[in-house]
């Protein structure tokens, strides 16, 4: 070691490294520990956004941004504090691969139709009466519904109801940006006109339960919306079995035509932690963004306690130890999205259970959220 240090400290080596820079060349011997760490060292950090803060800023944004002034969507994204060094806009990275945002649409507003190579999903948290139109199908959105808009599909939104509607967006924007795969195209008109019956795909596929005869060929997005009532029933059905030690009762949204995760690059789950449930800790290479749909509790991430309650969002970066605790006597429901499909396609997915202390981390700190 002493020898290695004197090597790196020697003036000769330092001068040479500096000289290489002038030619836009780099010395592997210096870079290798950071380039190829023994295990993942994400730049993303564990973080939590309180609903109180997001909601306050969304409400303020209603007067700052209107579709007439801004032309686009009123969405505010969750920027991971560890990822600002990415340019531009920190790549709007919530994790190194995924972007998450909270979108608010008011009565009468239209979010214009467009299509892009990024895969998108929505989880509806507040309100009713808005539809998203995806490839000519108007899908009316209600609380607890999960919707997908995989790459290349036209989509736009319009709010026909009265109270503001709010939902979570998640897209693989940082991933698409980092591999240079971004294409974006506005729709020729402001919003697409319906070309098939409303809520067609949810009816055709029984909300994900069935595929009609004659429709056995896998396709990218046969089902556009997964209704809350079905998700809830699926979770109730699991209750009589033992919970998963790491995740309690959790169901993944899948594509009924091929059995794979519903959105090509982004997996999503609804997870129920019964009152008082405490999971064991584990870690995996995929990173996860959580939304607290109902209930309250905390998650210990790499030893730090993150308290959460309804409406909050938090992020577990790659390879971070995490365990969940429901501190109340009521069920807690966590919606989550992750880059697991990307990790699996690239053969990067690994996971590990936390062995010490019967699978529970020692709490070494508490997270303090930014409040309005
Ligand atoms: O609603 O289609 O948060 O295209 C980011 C990009 C939402 C959307 C976002 C989008 C959308």
Short mmCIF file of C-alpha atoms and ligand atoms in Angstrom, two decimals:
data_model
loop_
_atom_site.label_atom_id
_atom_site.label_comp_id
_atom_site.label_asym_id
_atom_site.label_seq_id
_atom_site.Cartn_x
_atom_site.Cartn_y
_atom_site.Cartn_z
CA UNK A 1 0.00 0.00 0.00
CA UNK A 2 2.79 2.39 0.98
CA UNK A 3 4.35 1.75 -2.38
CA UNK A 4 1.08 2.38 -4.20
CA UNK A 5 0.61 5.66 -2.35
CA UNK A 6 4.08 6.87 -3.12
CA UNK A 7 3.40 6.00 -6.72
CA UNK A 8 0.26 8.16 -6.87
CA UNK A 9 1.89 10.94 -4.84
CA UNK A 10 5.02 11.16 -6.91
CA UNK A 11 5.50 14.39 -8.81
CA UNK A 12 6.37 12.45 -11.94
CA UNK A 13 2.97 10.68 -11.97
CA UNK A 14 1.03 13.84 -11.09
CA UNK A 15 2.73 15.77 -13.86
CA UNK A 16 2.07 13.02 -16.34
CA UNK A 17 -1.62 12.81 -15.42
CA UNK A 18 -1.91 16.58 -15.85
CA UNK A 19 -0.17 16.39 -19.19
CA UNK A 20 -2.62 13.73 -20.38
CA UNK A 21 -5.54 16.07 -19.59
CA UNK A 22 -4.28 18.57 -22.14
CA UNK A 23 -4.81 15.95 -24.84
CA UNK A 24 -8.19 14.84 -23.43
CA UNK A 25 -6.63 11.55 -22.41
CA UNK A 26 -6.92 9.91 -19.00
CA UNK A 27 -4.83 7.59 -16.79
CA UNK A 28 -6.71 4.39 -15.96
CA UNK A 29 -4.44 3.75 -12.97
CA UNK A 30 -5.91 6.76 -11.22
CA UNK A 31 -9.50 6.33 -12.30
CA UNK A 32 -10.12 2.63 -11.88
CA UNK A 33 -11.28 2.56 -8.22
CA UNK A 34 -14.03 5.11 -8.99
CA UNK A 35 -14.87 3.76 -12.44
CA UNK A 36 -15.07 0.15 -11.35
CA UNK A 37 -15.91 0.01 -7.63
CA UNK A 38 -16.17 -3.44 -6.06
CA UNK A 39 -19.91 -2.95 -5.76
CA UNK A 40 -22.42 -0.30 -6.88
CA UNK A 41 -21.75 3.16 -5.48
CA UNK A 42 -24.74 5.18 -6.68
CA UNK A 43 -24.49 8.94 -6.94
CA UNK A 44 -28.20 9.01 -6.11
CA UNK A 45 -28.85 9.40 -2.40
CA UNK A 46 -31.76 8.19 -0.27
CA UNK A 47 -34.25 11.05 -0.03
CA UNK A 48 -37.83 11.88 0.96
CA UNK A 49 -40.23 14.60 -0.24
CA UNK A 50 -43.15 15.47 2.05
CA UNK A 51 -46.59 15.74 0.47
CA UNK A 52 -47.10 19.00 2.33
CA UNK A 53 -44.19 20.55 0.39
CA UNK A 54 -45.05 19.10 -3.01
CA UNK A 55 -48.70 20.07 -2.63
CA UNK A 56 -47.83 23.65 -1.61
CA UNK A 57 -45.60 24.09 -4.66
CA UNK A 58 -48.12 22.49 -7.03
CA UNK A 59 -50.80 24.88 -5.79
CA UNK A 60 -48.46 27.85 -6.31
CA UNK A 61 -47.64 26.50 -9.76
CA UNK A 62 -51.29 26.75 -10.79
CA UNK A 63 -50.90 30.52 -11.15
CA UNK A 64 -47.32 30.43 -12.46
CA UNK A 65 -47.99 27.87 -15.15
CA UNK A 66 -51.07 27.49 -17.30
CA UNK A 67 -51.27 25.48 -20.51
CA UNK A 68 -51.83 28.79 -22.36
CA UNK A 69 -48.65 30.28 -20.97
CA UNK A 70 -46.46 27.19 -20.83
CA UNK A 71 -47.95 24.91 -23.47
CA UNK A 72 -46.88 21.75 -21.67
CA UNK A 73 -47.78 19.77 -18.54
CA UNK A 74 -47.88 21.20 -15.02
CA UNK A 75 -45.53 18.67 -13.52
CA UNK A 76 -42.94 19.21 -10.78
CA UNK A 77 -40.25 16.58 -10.64
CA UNK A 78 -38.38 15.01 -7.76
CA UNK A 79 -34.72 15.89 -8.18
CA UNK A 80 -32.35 13.60 -6.34
CA UNK A 81 -29.87 15.87 -4.46
CA UNK A 82 -27.02 13.51 -5.37
CA UNK A 83 -27.58 13.85 -9.10
CA UNK A 84 -27.36 17.61 -9.75
CA UNK A 85 -23.99 17.22 -11.45
CA UNK A 86 -25.82 15.78 -14.42
CA UNK A 87 -26.57 18.37 -17.09
CA UNK A 88 -28.93 19.87 -18.11
CA UNK A 89 -31.52 20.11 -15.32
CA UNK A 90 -29.72 17.39 -13.40
CA UNK A 91 -31.28 15.18 -16.07
CA UNK A 92 -34.37 15.40 -13.84
CA UNK A 93 -33.10 12.29 -12.12
CA UNK A 94 -34.93 10.84 -9.15
CA UNK A 95 -32.74 7.77 -9.49
CA UNK A 96 -29.92 7.27 -11.99
CA UNK A 97 -32.37 5.79 -14.49
CA UNK A 98 -35.82 7.13 -13.55
CA UNK A 99 -37.62 10.47 -13.33
CA UNK A 100 -40.66 10.92 -11.11
CA UNK A 101 -42.94 13.94 -10.99
CA UNK A 102 -46.25 15.06 -9.60
CA UNK A 103 -48.67 16.51 -12.14
CA UNK A 104 -51.71 18.72 -11.51
CA UNK A 105 -54.40 19.46 -14.08
CA UNK A 106 -57.29 21.87 -13.52
CA UNK A 107 -60.79 21.95 -14.88
CA UNK A 108 -60.84 22.69 -18.62
CA UNK A 109 -57.10 22.35 -19.10
CA UNK A 110 -55.52 20.34 -21.90
CA UNK A 111 -52.05 18.80 -21.75
CA UNK A 112 -51.29 18.53 -25.48
CA UNK A 113 -50.78 15.14 -27.13
CA UNK A 114 -47.25 14.06 -27.96
CA UNK A 115 -45.14 10.93 -28.22
CA UNK A 116 -41.59 10.10 -27.23
CA UNK A 117 -39.18 7.23 -26.82
CA UNK A 118 -39.30 7.47 -23.02
CA UNK A 119 -41.65 4.99 -21.35
CA UNK A 120 -44.20 6.62 -19.04
CA UNK A 121 -46.55 5.58 -16.29
CA UNK A 122 -49.04 7.32 -14.03
CA UNK A 123 -50.42 6.56 -10.60
CA UNK A 124 -53.55 8.54 -9.74
CA UNK A 125 -53.53 10.04 -6.26
CA UNK A 126 -56.23 12.75 -6.19
CA UNK A 127 -59.48 13.51 -7.97
CA UNK A 128 -61.45 12.30 -10.93
CA UNK A 129 -62.88 13.52 -14.20
CA UNK A 130 -59.75 13.82 -16.31
CA UNK A 131 -58.94 11.43 -19.09
CA UNK A 132 -55.70 10.60 -20.79
CA UNK A 133 -56.04 9.73 -24.45
CA UNK A 134 -53.56 7.04 -25.48
CA UNK A 135 -53.54 5.99 -29.16
CA UNK A 136 -57.14 7.08 -29.59
CA UNK A 137 -58.50 5.54 -26.37
CA UNK A 138 -59.81 7.93 -23.73
CA UNK A 139 -58.95 6.42 -20.37
CA UNK A 140 -60.80 8.09 -17.47
CA UNK A 141 -58.63 8.18 -14.37
CA UNK A 142 -59.63 7.56 -10.76
CA UNK A 143 -57.70 7.38 -7.50
CA UNK A 144 -55.53 4.30 -7.17
CA UNK A 145 -55.50 3.56 -10.90
CA UNK A 146 -52.21 2.68 -12.56
CA UNK A 147 -51.77 3.68 -16.21
CA UNK A 148 -49.04 3.05 -18.74
CA UNK A 149 -47.87 4.89 -21.83
CA UNK A 150 -44.95 2.87 -23.16
CA UNK A 151 -42.57 4.38 -25.71
CA UNK A 152 -43.88 5.67 -29.00
CA UNK A 153 -47.57 5.95 -28.09
CA UNK A 154 -49.45 9.22 -28.57
CA UNK A 155 -50.83 10.61 -25.32
CA UNK A 156 -52.43 13.78 -24.03
CA UNK A 157 -54.69 14.71 -21.11
CA UNK A 158 -57.82 16.79 -20.61
CA UNK A 159 -59.70 17.55 -17.40
CA UNK A 160 -63.48 17.50 -17.73
CA UNK A 161 -64.12 17.38 -13.95
CA UNK A 162 -64.17 20.21 -11.42
CA UNK A 163 -61.66 19.66 -8.63
CA UNK A 164 -57.96 19.58 -9.57
CA UNK A 165 -56.61 16.15 -10.42
CA UNK A 166 -53.16 15.06 -9.25
CA UNK A 167 -51.08 12.06 -10.17
CA UNK A 168 -47.55 10.68 -10.09
CA UNK A 169 -45.64 10.40 -13.35
CA UNK A 170 -42.64 8.15 -13.78
CA UNK A 171 -40.54 7.94 -16.94
CA UNK A 172 -37.15 6.50 -17.86
CA UNK A 173 -35.92 9.99 -18.89
CA UNK A 174 -32.40 9.79 -17.34
CA UNK A 175 -31.89 6.33 -18.83
CA UNK A 176 -32.98 7.42 -22.32
CA UNK A 177 -30.81 10.52 -22.05
CA UNK A 178 -27.73 8.60 -20.91
CA UNK A 179 -27.87 6.10 -23.77
CA UNK A 180 -28.75 8.76 -26.38
CA UNK A 181 -32.15 7.34 -27.26
CA UNK A 182 -34.39 10.38 -26.91
CA UNK A 183 -36.91 11.25 -29.61
CA UNK A 184 -39.92 13.53 -29.08
CA UNK A 185 -42.74 14.57 -31.40
CA UNK A 186 -45.72 16.87 -30.76
CA UNK A 187 -49.08 15.71 -32.13
CA UNK A 188 -50.22 17.70 -35.18
CA UNK A 189 -53.39 18.85 -33.35
CA UNK A 190 -53.62 20.02 -29.76
CA UNK A 191 -55.11 16.76 -28.52
CA UNK A 192 -55.87 13.48 -30.25
CA UNK A 193 -59.52 12.69 -31.10
CA UNK A 194 -61.01 9.43 -29.79
CA UNK A 195 -60.92 6.63 -32.36
CA UNK A 196 -62.01 3.68 -30.17
CA UNK A 197 -64.54 3.45 -27.29
CA UNK A 198 -63.66 5.03 -23.91
CA UNK A 199 -61.90 2.76 -21.40
CA UNK A 200 -61.78 0.10 -24.11
CA UNK A 201 -58.66 -1.81 -23.09
CA UNK A 202 -59.64 -2.25 -19.42
CA UNK A 203 -62.90 -3.83 -20.61
CA UNK A 204 -61.30 -5.96 -23.28
CA UNK A 205 -58.67 -7.40 -20.95
CA UNK A 206 -60.85 -7.67 -17.82
CA UNK A 207 -58.51 -5.24 -16.10
CA UNK A 208 -55.56 -7.56 -16.68
CA UNK A 209 -57.27 -10.83 -15.77
CA UNK A 210 -57.88 -12.23 -19.23
CA UNK A 211 -57.02 -11.97 -22.89
CA UNK A 212 -59.77 -12.55 -25.43
CA UNK A 213 -59.57 -15.45 -27.86
CA UNK A 214 -57.82 -14.35 -31.02
CA UNK A 215 -55.57 -12.01 -29.10
CA UNK A 216 -52.68 -14.24 -28.11
CA UNK A 217 -49.90 -12.33 -29.83
CA UNK A 218 -47.79 -10.33 -27.37
CA UNK A 219 -48.06 -6.57 -27.81
CA UNK A 220 -46.48 -3.60 -26.06
CA UNK A 221 -49.48 -2.13 -24.24
CA UNK A 222 -52.68 -4.11 -24.71
CA UNK A 223 -54.03 -2.73 -21.43
CA UNK A 224 -53.75 1.00 -20.72
CA UNK A 225 -55.19 1.17 -17.20
CA UNK A 226 -55.17 -1.07 -14.14
CA UNK A 227 -58.18 -0.10 -12.02
CA UNK A 228 -57.77 0.31 -8.27
CA UNK A 229 -60.62 -2.07 -7.38
CA UNK A 230 -58.79 -4.95 -9.11
CA UNK A 231 -55.48 -4.17 -7.45
CA UNK A 232 -57.17 -3.97 -4.07
CA UNK A 233 -58.92 -7.32 -4.61
CA UNK A 234 -55.62 -8.94 -5.60
CA UNK A 235 -53.99 -7.71 -2.38
CA UNK A 236 -56.92 -8.92 -0.27
CA UNK A 237 -56.52 -12.35 -1.86
CA UNK A 238 -52.88 -12.51 -0.78
CA UNK A 239 -53.59 -11.77 2.87
CA UNK A 240 -54.31 -15.36 3.82
CA UNK A 241 -50.75 -16.30 2.81
CA UNK A 242 -47.50 -15.44 4.53
CA UNK A 243 -46.21 -11.97 3.65
CA UNK A 244 -42.95 -11.61 1.78
CA UNK A 245 -40.26 -10.97 4.42
CA UNK A 246 -38.92 -7.91 2.56
CA UNK A 247 -42.05 -6.43 1.00
CA UNK A 248 -45.14 -7.64 2.83
CA UNK A 249 -47.96 -8.25 0.35
CA UNK A 250 -47.05 -6.86 -3.05
CA UNK A 251 -48.44 -7.28 -6.55
CA UNK A 252 -46.71 -6.31 -9.75
CA UNK A 253 -48.66 -4.80 -12.66
CA UNK A 254 -48.12 -7.07 -15.67
CA UNK A 255 -48.83 -7.07 -19.38
CA UNK A 256 -51.64 -9.61 -19.94
CA UNK A 257 -50.37 -10.49 -23.43
CA UNK A 258 -46.91 -11.66 -22.39
CA UNK A 259 -46.84 -11.90 -18.59
CA UNK A 260 -43.93 -9.44 -18.39
CA UNK A 261 -43.92 -6.25 -16.37
CA UNK A 262 -46.54 -3.83 -17.78
CA UNK A 263 -44.12 -1.14 -18.96
CA UNK A 264 -41.00 -2.30 -20.83
CA UNK A 265 -38.35 -0.49 -18.75
CA UNK A 266 -40.17 0.36 -15.53
CA UNK A 267 -41.71 -2.14 -13.13
CA UNK A 268 -44.44 -1.07 -10.69
CA UNK A 269 -46.01 -2.61 -7.61
CA UNK A 270 -48.70 -1.93 -5.08
CA UNK A 271 -47.58 -3.12 -1.69
CA UNK A 272 -49.62 -3.63 1.47
CA UNK A 273 -47.94 -3.59 4.88
CA UNK A 274 -50.43 -4.74 7.53
CA UNK A 275 -50.69 -2.78 10.80
CA UNK A 276 -47.50 -3.22 12.86
CA UNK A 277 -45.70 -5.08 10.02
CA UNK A 278 -41.92 -4.86 10.06
CA UNK A 279 -39.97 -6.17 7.06
CA UNK A 280 -36.44 -7.49 7.00
CA UNK A 281 -33.71 -5.52 5.27
CA UNK A 282 -32.26 -6.33 1.87
CA UNK A 283 -30.63 -4.54 -1.03
CA UNK A 284 -30.64 -4.93 -4.79
CA UNK A 285 -29.07 -3.30 -7.80
CA UNK A 286 -32.39 -1.91 -9.04
CA UNK A 287 -33.47 1.41 -7.51
CA UNK A 288 -36.98 2.21 -6.32
CA UNK A 289 -39.23 5.27 -6.02
CA UNK A 290 -42.05 4.96 -3.48
CA UNK A 291 -45.30 6.85 -3.11
CA UNK A 292 -47.21 6.49 0.15
CA UNK A 293 -50.75 5.90 -1.08
CA UNK A 294 -52.16 5.28 2.40
CA UNK A 295 -50.93 4.92 5.98
CA UNK A 296 -47.83 5.91 7.90
CA UNK A 297 -44.60 4.37 9.04
CA UNK A 298 -40.92 4.57 8.27
CA UNK A 299 -38.25 3.01 6.09
CA UNK A 300 -34.67 2.56 7.26
CA UNK A 301 -32.33 3.20 4.33
CA UNK A 302 -28.64 2.52 4.95
CA UNK A 303 -29.22 3.03 8.67
CA UNK A 304 -31.15 6.31 8.37
CA UNK A 305 -34.79 6.43 9.40
CA UNK A 306 -37.15 8.08 6.89
CA UNK A 307 -40.59 8.70 8.43
CA UNK A 308 -43.41 8.77 5.92
CA UNK A 309 -47.13 9.40 5.81
CA UNK A 310 -49.84 9.62 3.16
CA UNK A 311 -48.78 11.45 0.01
CA UNK A 312 -45.02 11.42 0.62
CA UNK A 313 -42.50 10.21 -1.93
CA UNK A 314 -39.12 8.63 -1.20
CA UNK A 315 -36.31 6.98 -3.06
CA UNK A 316 -34.17 3.94 -2.33
CA UNK A 317 -31.08 4.16 -4.59
CA UNK A 318 -29.25 1.16 -6.03
CA UNK A 319 -27.69 -1.26 -3.58
CA UNK A 320 -29.03 0.54 -0.48
CA UNK A 321 -30.13 -1.55 2.50
CA UNK A 322 -33.79 -0.91 3.23
CA UNK A 323 -36.56 -2.21 5.47
CA UNK A 324 -40.11 -0.94 6.00
CA UNK A 325 -42.07 -0.54 9.22
CA UNK A 326 -45.79 0.21 9.51
CA UNK A 327 -46.05 2.06 12.82
CA UNK A 328 -49.85 2.24 12.83
CA UNK A 329 -52.53 -0.39 13.38
CA UNK A 330 -54.05 0.34 9.96
CA UNK A 331 -52.80 -1.05 6.64
CA UNK A 332 -50.14 0.98 4.85
CA UNK A 333 -50.13 0.98 1.04
CA UNK A 334 -46.98 1.83 -0.90
CA UNK A 335 -46.98 2.27 -4.65
CA UNK A 336 -43.51 1.85 -6.13
CA UNK A 337 -41.70 1.96 -9.44
CA UNK A 338 -38.28 0.59 -10.26
CA UNK A 339 -35.75 0.07 -13.03
CA UNK A 340 -35.70 -3.69 -12.41
CA UNK A 341 -36.52 -4.50 -16.08
CA UNK A 342 -33.49 -2.48 -17.23
CA UNK A 343 -31.25 -4.22 -14.69
CA UNK A 344 -32.59 -7.62 -15.70
CA UNK A 345 -32.16 -6.98 -19.43
CA UNK A 346 -28.55 -5.92 -18.82
CA UNK A 347 -27.92 -8.83 -16.44
CA UNK A 348 -27.04 -6.43 -13.62
CA UNK A 349 -29.72 -7.48 -11.19
CA UNK A 350 -28.45 -8.92 -7.90
CA UNK A 351 -29.92 -8.92 -4.45
CA UNK A 352 -28.76 -9.68 -0.98
CA UNK A 353 -30.48 -10.16 2.38
CA UNK A 354 -29.15 -8.30 5.42
CA UNK A 355 -27.88 -10.99 7.75
CA UNK A 356 -26.82 -9.29 11.04
CA UNK A 357 -29.24 -8.69 13.90
CA UNK A 358 -31.93 -11.00 12.48
CA UNK A 359 -32.18 -8.88 9.33
CA UNK A 360 -32.63 -5.47 10.97
CA UNK A 361 -30.32 -2.48 10.58
CA UNK A 362 -29.14 -0.36 13.44
CA UNK A 363 -30.65 3.14 13.21
CA UNK A 364 -27.80 5.66 13.09
CA UNK A 365 -29.72 8.78 12.09
CA UNK A 366 -33.02 10.35 11.15
CA UNK A 367 -33.85 12.17 7.95
CA UNK A 368 -35.09 15.76 8.26
CA UNK A 369 -37.37 16.71 5.38
CA UNK A 370 -37.62 20.19 3.87
CA UNK A 371 -40.99 21.68 4.83
CA UNK A 372 -42.69 24.72 3.31
O1 LIG B 1 -47.92 13.60 -18.92
O2 LIG B 1 -47.14 12.91 -20.80
O3 LIG B 1 -44.02 14.29 -16.03
O4 LIG B 1 -44.64 13.44 -21.37
C1 LIG B 1 -43.06 14.13 -18.19
C2 LIG B 1 -43.23 13.91 -19.55
C3 LIG B 1 -45.41 13.86 -17.86
C4 LIG B 1 -46.97 13.36 -19.68
C5 LIG B 1 -44.16 14.10 -17.36
C6 LIG B 1 -44.48 13.66 -20.05
C7 LIG B 1 -45.59 13.62 -19.20
#
